Amino acid sequence: GAGVSQSPSNKVTEKGKDVELRCDPISGHTALYWYRQRLGQGLEFLIYFQGNSAPDKSGLPSDRFSAERTGESVSTLTIQRTQQEDSAVYLCASSLGLGTLGDTQYFGPGTRLTVL
Amino acid sequence: DQQVKQNSPSLSVQEGRISILNCDYTNSMFDYFLWYKKYPAEGPTFLISISSIKDKNEDGRFTVFLNKSAKHLSLHIVPSQPGDSAVYFCAASFLNTGKLIFGQGTTLQVKP
């Protein structure tokens, strides 16, 4: 079975441009998460979608960041007017959405974003 | 405010010996804790977890210990193998919130 996939794998952009990052979760997973990892740091939570509930956006660092999810499938993370500090690996994860200890999050390989 | 901390950026051990990776946290209300392993250019993969109501969980060569009074958990790998060389992240969460709060990671190198 396919795991979580993300595209593109690498993205280089110029400061001030907008970027869109895509995540395809594991089929049947109702929960989807976005994290980012800056160089030398741990993963930082950004946003969490669970079924039809309102997403938990508490980790988004600024209003330049937004994310959408179509039903229980694809999600897109959009960064507007990119800044150099946005450079990071953006990781997507999905889970069954059980809300229990057994609800393991499975991560994609990430998108490495470089803002010049 | 770093709620989950891994104070050792790196660890080197000999093959066959024990690897001990440590993690400290500040919020006593966390419901469960997890360890993830990450190879370069790949996403993290789940390794083992423990509920806050337990003090030990074992899965093959991997054991996680939780000391709630000290707000400390550790991952023991016995015996260590060269294929265990990776970055290890500890993470904590509240039940039903979904999001994980990660430490900075510890790079483990197991030498043959």
PDB file of C-alpha atoms in Angstrom:
ATOM      1  CA  GLY A   1       0.000   0.000   0.000  1.00  0.00           C
ATOM      2  CA  ALA A   2       1.117   3.531  -0.713  1.00  0.00           C
ATOM      3  CA  GLY A   3       2.349   5.704   2.105  1.00  0.00           C
ATOM      4  CA  VAL A   4       2.024   9.446   2.485  1.00  0.00           C
ATOM      5  CA  SER A   5       3.328  11.251  -0.576  1.00  0.00           C
ATOM      6  CA  GLN A   6       4.363  14.868  -0.916  1.00  0.00           C
ATOM      7  CA  SER A   7       5.184  17.056  -3.875  1.00  0.00           C
ATOM      8  CA  PRO A   8       7.378  18.629  -4.912  1.00  0.00           C
ATOM      9  CA  SER A   9      10.289  16.991  -3.120  1.00  0.00           C
ATOM     10  CA  ASN A  10      12.325  20.173  -3.503  1.00  0.00           C
ATOM     11  CA  LYS A  11      11.265  23.750  -4.139  1.00  0.00           C
ATOM     12  CA  VAL A  12      13.502  26.753  -4.604  1.00  0.00           C
ATOM     13  CA  THR A  13      11.779  30.106  -4.760  1.00  0.00           C
ATOM     14  CA  GLU A  14      12.573  33.772  -4.563  1.00  0.00           C
ATOM     15  CA  LYS A  15      11.685  35.883  -1.582  1.00  0.00           C
ATOM     16  CA  GLY A  16       8.208  37.369  -1.960  1.00  0.00           C
ATOM     17  CA  LYS A  17       6.805  34.609  -4.186  1.00  0.00           C
ATOM     18  CA  ASP A  18       3.940  32.321  -3.188  1.00  0.00           C
ATOM     19  CA  VAL A  19       4.394  28.540  -2.958  1.00  0.00           C
ATOM     20  CA  GLU A  20       2.036  25.588  -2.733  1.00  0.00           C
ATOM     21  CA  LEU A  21       3.007  22.285  -1.191  1.00  0.00           C
ATOM     22  CA  ARG A  22       0.902  19.182  -1.681  1.00  0.00           C
ATOM     23  CA  CYS A  23       0.233  16.166   0.511  1.00  0.00           C
ATOM     24  CA  ASP A  24      -1.533  12.928  -0.414  1.00  0.00           C
ATOM     25  CA  PRO A  25      -2.369  11.020   2.786  1.00  0.00           C
ATOM     26  CA  ILE A  26      -2.790   7.298   3.191  1.00  0.00           C
ATOM     27  CA  SER A  27      -6.188   6.233   1.893  1.00  0.00           C
ATOM     28  CA  GLY A  28      -8.727   5.953   4.699  1.00  0.00           C
ATOM     29  CA  HIS A  29      -6.852   8.223   7.088  1.00  0.00           C
ATOM     30  CA  THR A  30      -9.179  10.912   8.395  1.00  0.00           C
ATOM     31  CA  ALA A  31      -6.519  12.933  10.205  1.00  0.00           C
ATOM     32  CA  LEU A  32      -3.832  14.961   8.429  1.00  0.00           C
ATOM     33  CA  TYR A  33      -1.052  17.046   9.936  1.00  0.00           C
ATOM     34  CA  TRP A  34       1.535  19.526   8.688  1.00  0.00           C
ATOM     35  CA  TYR A  35       4.847  20.080  10.460  1.00  0.00           C
ATOM     36  CA  ARG A  36       8.024  21.866   9.492  1.00  0.00           C
ATOM     37  CA  GLN A  37      11.621  21.209  10.434  1.00  0.00           C
ATOM     38  CA  ARG A  38      14.100  24.019  10.279  1.00  0.00           C
ATOM     39  CA  LEU A  39      17.776  23.189  10.037  1.00  0.00           C
ATOM     40  CA  GLY A  40      19.073  21.602  13.238  1.00  0.00           C
ATOM     41  CA  GLN A  41      15.724  21.764  14.987  1.00  0.00           C
ATOM     42  CA  GLY A  42      12.883  19.430  15.827  1.00  0.00           C
ATOM     43  CA  LEU A  43       9.580  19.175  14.054  1.00  0.00           C
ATOM     44  CA  GLU A  44       7.257  22.094  14.654  1.00  0.00           C
ATOM     45  CA  PHE A  45       3.482  21.538  14.467  1.00  0.00           C
ATOM     46  CA  LEU A  46       1.653  23.773  11.976  1.00  0.00           C
ATOM     47  CA  ILE A  47      -1.928  22.578  11.412  1.00  0.00           C
ATOM     48  CA  TYR A  48      -4.167  19.526  11.964  1.00  0.00           C
ATOM     49  CA  PHE A  49      -7.259  18.385  10.057  1.00  0.00           C
ATOM     50  CA  GLN A  50      -9.627  15.792  11.538  1.00  0.00           C
ATOM     51  CA  GLY A  51     -12.570  14.706   9.407  1.00  0.00           C
ATOM     52  CA  ASN A  52     -15.144  17.463   9.017  1.00  0.00           C
ATOM     53  CA  SER A  53     -14.109  19.311  12.176  1.00  0.00           C
ATOM     54  CA  ALA A  54     -12.633  22.791  12.038  1.00  0.00           C
ATOM     55  CA  PRO A  55      -8.853  22.475  11.633  1.00  0.00           C
ATOM     56  CA  ASP A  56      -6.491  23.227  14.505  1.00  0.00           C
ATOM     57  CA  LYS A  57      -4.463  26.109  13.092  1.00  0.00           C
ATOM     58  CA  SER A  58      -2.715  26.960  16.348  1.00  0.00           C
ATOM     59  CA  GLY A  59       0.765  26.242  14.976  1.00  0.00           C
ATOM     60  CA  LEU A  60       0.678  28.432  11.882  1.00  0.00           C
ATOM     61  CA  PRO A  61       3.438  31.032  12.406  1.00  0.00           C
ATOM     62  CA  SER A  62       1.768  33.907  10.537  1.00  0.00           C
ATOM     63  CA  ASP A  63      -1.198  34.795   8.354  1.00  0.00           C
ATOM     64  CA  ARG A  64       1.007  34.168   5.310  1.00  0.00           C
ATOM     65  CA  PHE A  65       0.498  30.463   5.983  1.00  0.00           C
ATOM     66  CA  SER A  66      -2.737  28.670   5.144  1.00  0.00           C
ATOM     67  CA  ALA A  67      -3.810  25.122   4.411  1.00  0.00           C
ATOM     68  CA  GLU A  68      -6.792  23.399   2.899  1.00  0.00           C
ATOM     69  CA  ARG A  69      -7.962  19.845   2.713  1.00  0.00           C
ATOM     70  CA  THR A  70     -10.425  18.409   0.234  1.00  0.00           C
ATOM     71  CA  GLY A  71     -12.672  15.980   2.101  1.00  0.00           C
ATOM     72  CA  GLU A  72     -10.464  13.262   3.535  1.00  0.00           C
ATOM     73  CA  SER A  73      -7.891  13.380   0.771  1.00  0.00           C
ATOM     74  CA  VAL A  74      -5.350  15.817  -0.601  1.00  0.00           C
ATOM     75  CA  SER A  75      -4.126  18.796   1.393  1.00  0.00           C
ATOM     76  CA  THR A  76      -2.331  21.896   0.170  1.00  0.00           C
ATOM     77  CA  LEU A  77      -0.156  24.133   2.334  1.00  0.00           C
ATOM     78  CA  THR A  78       0.224  27.633   0.887  1.00  0.00           C
ATOM     79  CA  ILE A  79       2.856  30.153   1.928  1.00  0.00           C
ATOM     80  CA  GLN A  80       2.323  33.643   0.578  1.00  0.00           C
ATOM     81  CA  ARG A  81       5.065  36.242   0.144  1.00  0.00           C
ATOM     82  CA  THR A  82       7.757  33.789   1.219  1.00  0.00           C
ATOM     83  CA  GLN A  83      10.569  34.949   3.496  1.00  0.00           C
ATOM     84  CA  GLN A  84      14.011  33.454   3.987  1.00  0.00           C
ATOM     85  CA  GLU A  85      13.032  32.230   7.467  1.00  0.00           C
ATOM     86  CA  ASP A  86      10.390  30.032   5.801  1.00  0.00           C
ATOM     87  CA  SER A  87      13.192  27.824   4.462  1.00  0.00           C
ATOM     88  CA  ALA A  88      12.659  24.395   6.016  1.00  0.00           C
ATOM     89  CA  VAL A  89      11.529  20.852   5.312  1.00  0.00           C
ATOM     90  CA  TYR A  90       7.732  20.729   5.375  1.00  0.00           C
ATOM     91  CA  LEU A  91       6.424  17.345   6.497  1.00  0.00           C
ATOM     92  CA  CYS A  92       2.936  15.974   6.169  1.00  0.00           C
ATOM     93  CA  ALA A  93       1.570  13.083   8.231  1.00  0.00           C
ATOM     94  CA  SER A  94      -1.709  11.208   8.330  1.00  0.00           C
ATOM     95  CA  SER A  95      -3.391   8.878  10.804  1.00  0.00           C
ATOM     96  CA  LEU A  96      -6.625   6.957  11.235  1.00  0.00           C
ATOM     97  CA  GLY A  97      -7.899   9.737  13.488  1.00  0.00           C
ATOM     98  CA  LEU A  98      -8.791   7.445  16.361  1.00  0.00           C
ATOM     99  CA  GLY A  99      -7.707   9.900  19.032  1.00  0.00           C
ATOM    100  CA  THR A 100      -6.120   7.057  20.987  1.00  0.00           C
ATOM    101  CA  LEU A 101      -2.623   5.833  21.720  1.00  0.00           C
ATOM    102  CA  GLY A 102      -2.863   3.534  18.731  1.00  0.00           C
ATOM    103  CA  ASP A 103      -3.368   6.411  16.326  1.00  0.00           C
ATOM    104  CA  THR A 104       0.106   6.424  14.835  1.00  0.00           C
ATOM    105  CA  GLN A 105       1.066   9.290  12.568  1.00  0.00           C
ATOM    106  CA  TYR A 106       2.729   8.220   9.327  1.00  0.00           C
ATOM    107  CA  PHE A 107       4.961  10.809   7.733  1.00  0.00           C
ATOM    108  CA  GLY A 108       5.711  11.602   4.127  1.00  0.00           C
ATOM    109  CA  PRO A 109       9.267  12.278   2.906  1.00  0.00           C
ATOM    110  CA  GLY A 110       8.797  16.037   3.101  1.00  0.00           C
ATOM    111  CA  THR A 111       9.249  19.003   0.779  1.00  0.00           C
ATOM    112  CA  ARG A 112      12.494  20.908   1.156  1.00  0.00           C
ATOM    113  CA  LEU A 113      11.730  24.598   0.636  1.00  0.00           C
ATOM    114  CA  THR A 114      14.537  27.046  -0.001  1.00  0.00           C
ATOM    115  CA  VAL A 115      13.750  30.741  -0.168  1.00  0.00           C
ATOM    116  CA  LEU A 116      16.514  32.768  -1.780  1.00  0.00           C
TER     117      LEU A 116
ATOM    118  CA  ASP B   1       9.092  27.774  25.148  1.00  0.00           C
ATOM    119  CA  GLN B   2      10.610  24.359  24.510  1.00  0.00           C
ATOM    120  CA  GLN B   3       8.222  21.886  26.144  1.00  0.00           C
ATOM    121  CA  VAL B   4      10.158  18.806  25.003  1.00  0.00           C
ATOM    122  CA  LYS B   5      13.947  18.825  25.126  1.00  0.00           C
ATOM    123  CA  GLN B   6      16.649  16.486  23.961  1.00  0.00           C
ATOM    124  CA  ASN B   7      19.816  17.922  25.424  1.00  0.00           C
ATOM    125  CA  SER B   8      22.260  15.615  23.665  1.00  0.00           C
ATOM    126  CA  PRO B   9      22.578  16.461  19.971  1.00  0.00           C
ATOM    127  CA  SER B  10      24.592  13.322  19.262  1.00  0.00           C
ATOM    128  CA  LEU B  11      25.541   9.928  20.662  1.00  0.00           C
ATOM    129  CA  SER B  12      28.067   7.365  19.461  1.00  0.00           C
ATOM    130  CA  VAL B  13      28.081   3.735  20.632  1.00  0.00           C
ATOM    131  CA  GLN B  14      29.741   0.501  19.622  1.00  0.00           C
ATOM    132  CA  GLU B  15      27.744  -2.198  17.873  1.00  0.00           C
ATOM    133  CA  GLY B  16      26.276  -4.648  20.368  1.00  0.00           C
ATOM    134  CA  ARG B  17      26.310  -2.194  23.257  1.00  0.00           C
ATOM    135  CA  ILE B  18      23.364  -0.316  24.742  1.00  0.00           C
ATOM    136  CA  SER B  19      22.232   3.046  23.361  1.00  0.00           C
ATOM    137  CA  ILE B  20      20.396   5.323  25.780  1.00  0.00           C
ATOM    138  CA  LEU B  21      18.659   8.384  24.398  1.00  0.00           C
ATOM    139  CA  ASN B  22      17.187  10.893  26.815  1.00  0.00           C
ATOM    140  CA  CYS B  23      14.326  13.343  26.706  1.00  0.00           C
ATOM    141  CA  ASP B  24      12.948  15.851  29.232  1.00  0.00           C
ATOM    142  CA  TYR B  25       9.606  17.620  29.230  1.00  0.00           C
ATOM    143  CA  THR B  26       8.047  20.465  31.154  1.00  0.00           C
ATOM    144  CA  ASN B  27       4.279  19.894  30.942  1.00  0.00           C
ATOM    145  CA  SER B  28       3.072  17.311  33.458  1.00  0.00           C
ATOM    146  CA  MET B  29      -0.278  17.064  31.649  1.00  0.00           C
ATOM    147  CA  PHE B  30       1.030  15.226  28.591  1.00  0.00           C
ATOM    148  CA  ASP B  31      -0.936  11.984  28.071  1.00  0.00           C
ATOM    149  CA  TYR B  32       1.537  10.026  26.045  1.00  0.00           C
ATOM    150  CA  PHE B  33       5.015  10.037  24.632  1.00  0.00           C
ATOM    151  CA  LEU B  34       6.512   8.654  21.457  1.00  0.00           C
ATOM    152  CA  TRP B  35       9.859   8.037  19.831  1.00  0.00           C
ATOM    153  CA  TYR B  36      10.391   8.485  16.111  1.00  0.00           C
ATOM    154  CA  LYS B  37      13.412   7.552  14.028  1.00  0.00           C
ATOM    155  CA  LYS B  38      14.486   9.515  10.961  1.00  0.00           C
ATOM    156  CA  TYR B  39      16.900   8.656   8.185  1.00  0.00           C
ATOM    157  CA  PRO B  40      18.233  11.398   5.866  1.00  0.00           C
ATOM    158  CA  ALA B  41      15.810  12.487   3.128  1.00  0.00           C
ATOM    159  CA  GLU B  42      12.999  10.432   4.648  1.00  0.00           C
ATOM    160  CA  GLY B  43      10.101  11.267   6.920  1.00  0.00           C
ATOM    161  CA  PRO B  44      10.183  10.169  10.573  1.00  0.00           C
ATOM    162  CA  THR B  45       8.950   6.652  11.287  1.00  0.00           C
ATOM    163  CA  PHE B  46       7.199   5.639  14.489  1.00  0.00           C
ATOM    164  CA  LEU B  47       9.264   3.489  16.835  1.00  0.00           C
ATOM    165  CA  ILE B  48       7.564   3.066  20.199  1.00  0.00           C
ATOM    166  CA  SER B  49       5.173   4.898  22.516  1.00  0.00           C
ATOM    167  CA  ILE B  50       4.184   4.948  26.168  1.00  0.00           C
ATOM    168  CA  SER B  51       1.128   6.138  28.027  1.00  0.00           C
ATOM    169  CA  SER B  52       1.590   8.513  30.941  1.00  0.00           C
ATOM    170  CA  ILE B  53       0.040   5.888  33.229  1.00  0.00           C
ATOM    171  CA  LYS B  54       2.862   3.450  32.579  1.00  0.00           C
ATOM    172  CA  ASP B  55       6.549   3.556  33.405  1.00  0.00           C
ATOM    173  CA  LYS B  56       7.891   1.080  30.863  1.00  0.00           C
ATOM    174  CA  ASN B  57       7.064  -0.261  27.434  1.00  0.00           C
ATOM    175  CA  GLU B  58       9.128  -2.789  25.542  1.00  0.00           C
ATOM    176  CA  ASP B  59       9.168  -3.840  21.894  1.00  0.00           C
ATOM    177  CA  GLY B  60      11.973  -6.145  20.863  1.00  0.00           C
ATOM    178  CA  ARG B  61      15.302  -4.368  21.204  1.00  0.00           C
ATOM    179  CA  PHE B  62      13.587  -1.081  22.106  1.00  0.00           C
ATOM    180  CA  THR B  63      12.411  -0.099  25.584  1.00  0.00           C
ATOM    181  CA  VAL B  64      11.037   3.247  26.658  1.00  0.00           C
ATOM    182  CA  PHE B  65      11.114   4.278  30.308  1.00  0.00           C
ATOM    183  CA  LEU B  66       9.026   7.087  31.772  1.00  0.00           C
ATOM    184  CA  ASN B  67       9.833   8.844  35.054  1.00  0.00           C
ATOM    185  CA  LYS B  68       6.922  11.185  35.668  1.00  0.00           C
ATOM    186  CA  SER B  69       8.289  12.698  38.851  1.00  0.00           C
ATOM    187  CA  ALA B  70      11.426  13.748  36.995  1.00  0.00           C
ATOM    188  CA  LYS B  71       9.524  14.554  33.772  1.00  0.00           C
ATOM    189  CA  HIS B  72      12.027  12.400  31.943  1.00  0.00           C
ATOM    190  CA  LEU B  73      11.855   9.594  29.433  1.00  0.00           C
ATOM    191  CA  SER B  74      14.507   7.511  27.823  1.00  0.00           C
ATOM    192  CA  LEU B  75      14.831   5.079  24.947  1.00  0.00           C
ATOM    193  CA  HIS B  76      17.080   2.066  25.364  1.00  0.00           C
ATOM    194  CA  ILE B  77      18.270   0.094  22.344  1.00  0.00           C
ATOM    195  CA  VAL B  78      19.867  -3.256  23.158  1.00  0.00           C
ATOM    196  CA  PRO B  79      21.873  -4.509  21.374  1.00  0.00           C
ATOM    197  CA  SER B  80      22.629  -1.557  19.111  1.00  0.00           C
ATOM    198  CA  GLN B  81      23.135  -2.279  15.427  1.00  0.00           C
ATOM    199  CA  PRO B  82      24.718  -0.137  12.664  1.00  0.00           C
ATOM    200  CA  GLY B  83      21.291   0.105  10.996  1.00  0.00           C
ATOM    201  CA  ASP B  84      20.050   1.952  14.076  1.00  0.00           C
ATOM    202  CA  SER B  85      22.183   4.942  13.081  1.00  0.00           C
ATOM    203  CA  ALA B  86      19.660   7.750  12.544  1.00  0.00           C
ATOM    204  CA  VAL B  87      18.191  10.826  14.189  1.00  0.00           C
ATOM    205  CA  TYR B  88      15.838   9.986  17.070  1.00  0.00           C
ATOM    206  CA  PHE B  89      13.072  12.364  18.088  1.00  0.00           C
ATOM    207  CA  CYS B  90      10.993  12.135  21.220  1.00  0.00           C
ATOM    208  CA  ALA B  91       7.521  13.634  21.099  1.00  0.00           C
ATOM    209  CA  ALA B  92       4.669  14.265  23.497  1.00  0.00           C
ATOM    210  CA  SER B  93       0.973  14.787  23.082  1.00  0.00           C
ATOM    211  CA  PHE B  94      -2.370  15.213  24.773  1.00  0.00           C
ATOM    212  CA  LEU B  95      -4.999  12.595  24.058  1.00  0.00           C
ATOM    213  CA  ASN B  96      -7.502  13.656  21.372  1.00  0.00           C
ATOM    214  CA  THR B  97      -5.544  16.721  20.276  1.00  0.00           C
ATOM    215  CA  GLY B  98      -3.593  15.008  17.533  1.00  0.00           C
ATOM    216  CA  LYS B  99      -0.618  17.300  17.353  1.00  0.00           C
ATOM    217  CA  LEU B 100       2.777  16.097  18.487  1.00  0.00           C
ATOM    218  CA  ILE B 101       5.329  18.294  20.243  1.00  0.00           C
ATOM    219  CA  PHE B 102       8.826  17.214  19.262  1.00  0.00           C
ATOM    220  CA  GLY B 103      12.245  17.531  20.796  1.00  0.00           C
ATOM    221  CA  GLN B 104      15.215  18.719  18.752  1.00  0.00           C
ATOM    222  CA  GLY B 105      16.467  15.215  18.003  1.00  0.00           C
ATOM    223  CA  THR B 106      19.566  13.182  18.862  1.00  0.00           C
ATOM    224  CA  THR B 107      21.792  11.763  16.142  1.00  0.00           C
ATOM    225  CA  LEU B 108      22.801   8.211  17.012  1.00  0.00           C
ATOM    226  CA  GLN B 109      25.822   6.637  15.368  1.00  0.00           C
ATOM    227  CA  VAL B 110      26.413   2.930  15.937  1.00  0.00           C
ATOM    228  CA  LYS B 111      29.927   1.923  14.964  1.00  0.00           C
ATOM    229  CA  PRO B 112      30.648  -1.592  13.653  1.00  0.00           C
TER     230      PRO B 112
END
